[in-house]
Amino acid sequence: MTVILFEGWMLGFKPLPVEVVTPVDPQLEIVNQNLEAYYDAWDKFIKAWIVIKIKDPNCVYQWRLQAEIAMRADGKPGMSDEEVMDFVSRYLPAYKAYLPALYSEGPNGSDPERLLVIEIDEGRNPIP
């Protein structure tokens, strides 16, 4: 058996009704339209899913900040705290719009028998 792990930011997100995404952020209407093609390009080829579920998407700010601080500590260029806030705030609306369906229904086109959901806390620890 061959196993390929493939990670992607929007993998498994389902297009939602426009009236769901537009109130979160009007720019998500374009994202929503493109999710149809995303399924054909990637999601339909995935036979089993692992979804890492977070309670509060806002913890992504802290996680990205930790990564940038570590990069700077290693002498690599990294974003400032303000740049991290700006960067994360650009994609957080998509999390708010699409994560509820991902968590409640599973990824786009997924087989419930081939889906593992692992919930983690803000420290990235699995929640039993």
mmCIF file with all atom_site columns, C-alpha atoms in Angstrom, residues 8-113:
data_model
loop_
_atom_site.group_PDB
_atom_site.id
_atom_site.type_symbol
_atom_site.label_atom_id
_atom_site.label_alt_id
_atom_site.label_comp_id
_atom_site.label_asym_id
_atom_site.label_entity_id
_atom_site.label_seq_id
_atom_site.pdbx_PDB_ins_code
_atom_site.Cartn_x
_atom_site.Cartn_y
_atom_site.Cartn_z
_atom_site.occupancy
_atom_site.B_iso_or_equiv
_atom_site.pdbx_formal_charge
_atom_site.auth_seq_id
_atom_site.auth_comp_id
_atom_site.auth_asym_id
_atom_site.auth_atom_id
_atom_site.pdbx_PDB_model_num
ATOM 1   C CA . GLY A 1 8   ? -3.358  22.026 1.971  1.00 0.00 ? 8   GLY A CA 1
ATOM 2   C CA . TRP A 1 9   ? -5.034  25.073 3.415  1.00 0.00 ? 9   TRP A CA 1
ATOM 3   C CA . MET A 1 10  ? -8.410  24.814 1.680  1.00 0.00 ? 10  MET A CA 1
ATOM 4   C CA . LEU A 1 11  ? -8.514  21.048 1.158  1.00 0.00 ? 11  LEU A CA 1
ATOM 5   C CA . GLY A 1 12  ? -11.917 19.674 1.998  1.00 0.00 ? 12  GLY A CA 1
ATOM 6   C CA . PHE A 1 13  ? -13.663 23.041 2.253  1.00 0.00 ? 13  PHE A CA 1
ATOM 7   C CA . LYS A 1 14  ? -17.069 22.914 0.563  1.00 0.00 ? 14  LYS A CA 1
ATOM 8   C CA . PRO A 1 15  ? -18.632 25.724 -1.423 1.00 0.00 ? 15  PRO A CA 1
ATOM 9   C CA . LEU A 1 16  ? -21.337 27.299 0.701  1.00 0.00 ? 16  LEU A CA 1
ATOM 10  C CA . PRO A 1 17  ? -24.435 29.295 -0.186 1.00 0.00 ? 17  PRO A CA 1
ATOM 11  C CA . VAL A 1 18  ? -23.515 32.889 -1.011 1.00 0.00 ? 18  VAL A CA 1
ATOM 12  C CA . GLU A 1 19  ? -25.783 34.101 1.802  1.00 0.00 ? 19  GLU A CA 1
ATOM 13  C CA . VAL A 1 20  ? -23.533 32.237 4.255  1.00 0.00 ? 20  VAL A CA 1
ATOM 14  C CA . VAL A 1 21  ? -20.151 33.519 3.070  1.00 0.00 ? 21  VAL A CA 1
ATOM 15  C CA . THR A 1 22  ? -20.964 37.103 2.090  1.00 0.00 ? 22  THR A CA 1
ATOM 16  C CA . PRO A 1 23  ? -21.877 38.264 5.624  1.00 0.00 ? 23  PRO A CA 1
ATOM 17  C CA . VAL A 1 24  ? -18.568 36.876 6.925  1.00 0.00 ? 24  VAL A CA 1
ATOM 18  C CA . ASP A 1 25  ? -16.556 38.662 4.241  1.00 0.00 ? 25  ASP A CA 1
ATOM 19  C CA . PRO A 1 26  ? -17.816 39.739 0.784  1.00 0.00 ? 26  PRO A CA 1
ATOM 20  C CA . GLN A 1 27  ? -14.464 38.754 -0.746 1.00 0.00 ? 27  GLN A CA 1
ATOM 21  C CA . LEU A 1 28  ? -15.202 35.119 0.114  1.00 0.00 ? 28  LEU A CA 1
ATOM 22  C CA . GLU A 1 29  ? -17.718 35.005 -2.730 1.00 0.00 ? 29  GLU A CA 1
ATOM 23  C CA . ILE A 1 30  ? -14.800 34.618 -5.174 1.00 0.00 ? 30  ILE A CA 1
ATOM 24  C CA . VAL A 1 31  ? -13.163 32.003 -2.940 1.00 0.00 ? 31  VAL A CA 1
ATOM 25  C CA . ASN A 1 32  ? -16.462 30.176 -2.769 1.00 0.00 ? 32  ASN A CA 1
ATOM 26  C CA . GLN A 1 33  ? -16.759 30.080 -6.568 1.00 0.00 ? 33  GLN A CA 1
ATOM 27  C CA . ASN A 1 34  ? -13.237 28.691 -6.870 1.00 0.00 ? 34  ASN A CA 1
ATOM 28  C CA . LEU A 1 35  ? -13.910 25.886 -4.383 1.00 0.00 ? 35  LEU A CA 1
ATOM 29  C CA . GLU A 1 36  ? -15.853 24.018 -7.079 1.00 0.00 ? 36  GLU A CA 1
ATOM 30  C CA . ALA A 1 37  ? -12.703 23.735 -9.184 1.00 0.00 ? 37  ALA A CA 1
ATOM 31  C CA . TYR A 1 38  ? -10.640 22.898 -6.102 1.00 0.00 ? 38  TYR A CA 1
ATOM 32  C CA . TYR A 1 39  ? -12.693 19.758 -5.600 1.00 0.00 ? 39  TYR A CA 1
ATOM 33  C CA . ASP A 1 40  ? -12.061 18.633 -9.171 1.00 0.00 ? 40  ASP A CA 1
ATOM 34  C CA . ALA A 1 41  ? -8.360  19.457 -8.938 1.00 0.00 ? 41  ALA A CA 1
ATOM 35  C CA . TRP A 1 42  ? -7.609  17.846 -5.547 1.00 0.00 ? 42  TRP A CA 1
ATOM 36  C CA . ASP A 1 43  ? -10.332 16.697 -3.193 1.00 0.00 ? 43  ASP A CA 1
ATOM 37  C CA . LYS A 1 44  ? -11.863 14.011 -5.403 1.00 0.00 ? 44  LYS A CA 1
ATOM 38  C CA . PHE A 1 45  ? -8.515  12.179 -5.482 1.00 0.00 ? 45  PHE A CA 1
ATOM 39  C CA . ILE A 1 46  ? -8.223  11.899 -1.705 1.00 0.00 ? 46  ILE A CA 1
ATOM 40  C CA . LYS A 1 47  ? -9.416  8.553  -0.401 1.00 0.00 ? 47  LYS A CA 1
ATOM 41  C CA . ALA A 1 48  ? -9.042  9.148  3.363  1.00 0.00 ? 48  ALA A CA 1
ATOM 42  C CA . TRP A 1 49  ? -8.916  12.298 5.460  1.00 0.00 ? 49  TRP A CA 1
ATOM 43  C CA . ILE A 1 50  ? -7.399  13.457 8.712  1.00 0.00 ? 50  ILE A CA 1
ATOM 44  C CA . VAL A 1 51  ? -8.964  16.696 9.921  1.00 0.00 ? 51  VAL A CA 1
ATOM 45  C CA . ILE A 1 52  ? -7.283  18.575 12.745 1.00 0.00 ? 52  ILE A CA 1
ATOM 46  C CA . LYS A 1 53  ? -10.063 20.414 14.534 1.00 0.00 ? 53  LYS A CA 1
ATOM 47  C CA . ILE A 1 54  ? -9.432  23.517 16.612 1.00 0.00 ? 54  ILE A CA 1
ATOM 48  C CA . LYS A 1 55  ? -11.920 24.999 19.057 1.00 0.00 ? 55  LYS A CA 1
ATOM 49  C CA . ASP A 1 56  ? -11.061 28.606 18.338 1.00 0.00 ? 56  ASP A CA 1
ATOM 50  C CA . PRO A 1 57  ? -9.555  29.676 15.000 1.00 0.00 ? 57  PRO A CA 1
ATOM 51  C CA . ASN A 1 58  ? -8.149  32.782 16.696 1.00 0.00 ? 58  ASN A CA 1
ATOM 52  C CA . CYS A 1 59  ? -5.362  30.627 18.155 1.00 0.00 ? 59  CYS A CA 1
ATOM 53  C CA . VAL A 1 60  ? -3.835  30.717 14.666 1.00 0.00 ? 60  VAL A CA 1
ATOM 54  C CA . TYR A 1 61  ? -2.548  34.217 15.457 1.00 0.00 ? 61  TYR A CA 1
ATOM 55  C CA . GLN A 1 62  ? -0.439  32.881 18.320 1.00 0.00 ? 62  GLN A CA 1
ATOM 56  C CA . TRP A 1 63  ? 0.765   29.870 16.338 1.00 0.00 ? 63  TRP A CA 1
ATOM 57  C CA . ARG A 1 64  ? 1.928   32.002 13.412 1.00 0.00 ? 64  ARG A CA 1
ATOM 58  C CA . LEU A 1 65  ? 3.564   34.453 15.805 1.00 0.00 ? 65  LEU A CA 1
ATOM 59  C CA . GLN A 1 66  ? 5.467   31.597 17.497 1.00 0.00 ? 66  GLN A CA 1
ATOM 60  C CA . ALA A 1 67  ? 6.729   30.416 14.110 1.00 0.00 ? 67  ALA A CA 1
ATOM 61  C CA . GLU A 1 68  ? 7.887   33.890 13.111 1.00 0.00 ? 68  GLU A CA 1
ATOM 62  C CA . ILE A 1 69  ? 9.649   34.454 16.447 1.00 0.00 ? 69  ILE A CA 1
ATOM 63  C CA . ALA A 1 70  ? 11.453  31.117 16.031 1.00 0.00 ? 70  ALA A CA 1
ATOM 64  C CA . MET A 1 71  ? 12.537  32.055 12.512 1.00 0.00 ? 71  MET A CA 1
ATOM 65  C CA . ARG A 1 72  ? 13.886  35.398 13.693 1.00 0.00 ? 72  ARG A CA 1
ATOM 66  C CA . ALA A 1 73  ? 15.708  33.652 16.559 1.00 0.00 ? 73  ALA A CA 1
ATOM 67  C CA . ASP A 1 74  ? 17.391  31.409 13.962 1.00 0.00 ? 74  ASP A CA 1
ATOM 68  C CA . GLY A 1 75  ? 18.586  34.473 12.063 1.00 0.00 ? 75  GLY A CA 1
ATOM 69  C CA . LYS A 1 76  ? 16.040  34.067 9.283  1.00 0.00 ? 76  LYS A CA 1
ATOM 70  C CA . PRO A 1 77  ? 13.741  36.851 8.145  1.00 0.00 ? 77  PRO A CA 1
ATOM 71  C CA . GLY A 1 78  ? 10.377  36.790 9.845  1.00 0.00 ? 78  GLY A CA 1
ATOM 72  C CA . MET A 1 79  ? 7.302   38.925 10.064 1.00 0.00 ? 79  MET A CA 1
ATOM 73  C CA . SER A 1 80  ? 6.878   41.435 12.877 1.00 0.00 ? 80  SER A CA 1
ATOM 74  C CA . ASP A 1 81  ? 4.039   40.986 15.349 1.00 0.00 ? 81  ASP A CA 1
ATOM 75  C CA . GLU A 1 82  ? 2.007   43.562 13.420 1.00 0.00 ? 82  GLU A CA 1
ATOM 76  C CA . GLU A 1 83  ? 2.691   41.829 10.106 1.00 0.00 ? 83  GLU A CA 1
ATOM 77  C CA . VAL A 1 84  ? 1.565   38.524 11.598 1.00 0.00 ? 84  VAL A CA 1
ATOM 78  C CA . MET A 1 85  ? -1.703  40.096 12.743 1.00 0.00 ? 85  MET A CA 1
ATOM 79  C CA . ASP A 1 86  ? -2.269  41.536 9.259  1.00 0.00 ? 86  ASP A CA 1
ATOM 80  C CA . PHE A 1 87  ? -1.344  38.264 7.503  1.00 0.00 ? 87  PHE A CA 1
ATOM 81  C CA . VAL A 1 88  ? -3.550  36.038 9.655  1.00 0.00 ? 88  VAL A CA 1
ATOM 82  C CA . SER A 1 89  ? -6.474  38.466 9.590  1.00 0.00 ? 89  SER A CA 1
ATOM 83  C CA . ARG A 1 90  ? -6.592  38.053 5.794  1.00 0.00 ? 90  ARG A CA 1
ATOM 84  C CA . TYR A 1 91  ? -7.473  34.350 5.897  1.00 0.00 ? 91  TYR A CA 1
ATOM 85  C CA . LEU A 1 92  ? -9.280  34.078 9.237  1.00 0.00 ? 92  LEU A CA 1
ATOM 86  C CA . PRO A 1 93  ? -12.651 34.959 7.620  1.00 0.00 ? 93  PRO A CA 1
ATOM 87  C CA . ALA A 1 94  ? -12.360 31.784 5.507  1.00 0.00 ? 94  ALA A CA 1
ATOM 88  C CA . TYR A 1 95  ? -11.863 29.736 8.669  1.00 0.00 ? 95  TYR A CA 1
ATOM 89  C CA . LYS A 1 96  ? -14.936 31.332 10.215 1.00 0.00 ? 96  LYS A CA 1
ATOM 90  C CA . ALA A 1 97  ? -16.999 30.624 7.108  1.00 0.00 ? 97  ALA A CA 1
ATOM 91  C CA . TYR A 1 98  ? -15.821 27.130 6.145  1.00 0.00 ? 98  TYR A CA 1
ATOM 92  C CA . LEU A 1 99  ? -14.662 25.339 9.305  1.00 0.00 ? 99  LEU A CA 1
ATOM 93  C CA . PRO A 1 100 ? -18.163 24.772 10.744 1.00 0.00 ? 100 PRO A CA 1
ATOM 94  C CA . ALA A 1 101 ? -19.197 22.732 7.669  1.00 0.00 ? 101 ALA A CA 1
ATOM 95  C CA . LEU A 1 102 ? -15.862 20.922 7.571  1.00 0.00 ? 102 LEU A CA 1
ATOM 96  C CA . TYR A 1 103 ? -16.228 19.922 11.210 1.00 0.00 ? 103 TYR A CA 1
ATOM 97  C CA . SER A 1 104 ? -19.906 18.953 11.035 1.00 0.00 ? 104 SER A CA 1
ATOM 98  C CA . GLU A 1 105 ? -20.057 17.303 7.587  1.00 0.00 ? 105 GLU A CA 1
ATOM 99  C CA . GLY A 1 106 ? -16.474 16.304 6.842  1.00 0.00 ? 106 GLY A CA 1
ATOM 100 C CA . PRO A 1 107 ? -14.380 17.298 3.854  1.00 0.00 ? 107 PRO A CA 1
ATOM 101 C CA . ASN A 1 108 ? -15.878 17.825 0.424  1.00 0.00 ? 108 ASN A CA 1
ATOM 102 C CA . GLY A 1 109 ? -16.633 14.418 -1.076 1.00 0.00 ? 109 GLY A CA 1
ATOM 103 C CA . SER A 1 110 ? -15.287 12.462 1.885  1.00 0.00 ? 110 SER A CA 1
ATOM 104 C CA . ASP A 1 111 ? -16.330 8.982  2.972  1.00 0.00 ? 111 ASP A CA 1
ATOM 105 C CA . PRO A 1 112 ? -17.315 9.083  6.680  1.00 0.00 ? 112 PRO A CA 1
ATOM 106 C CA . GLU A 1 113 ? -15.710 5.630  7.055  1.00 0.00 ? 113 GLU A CA 1
#
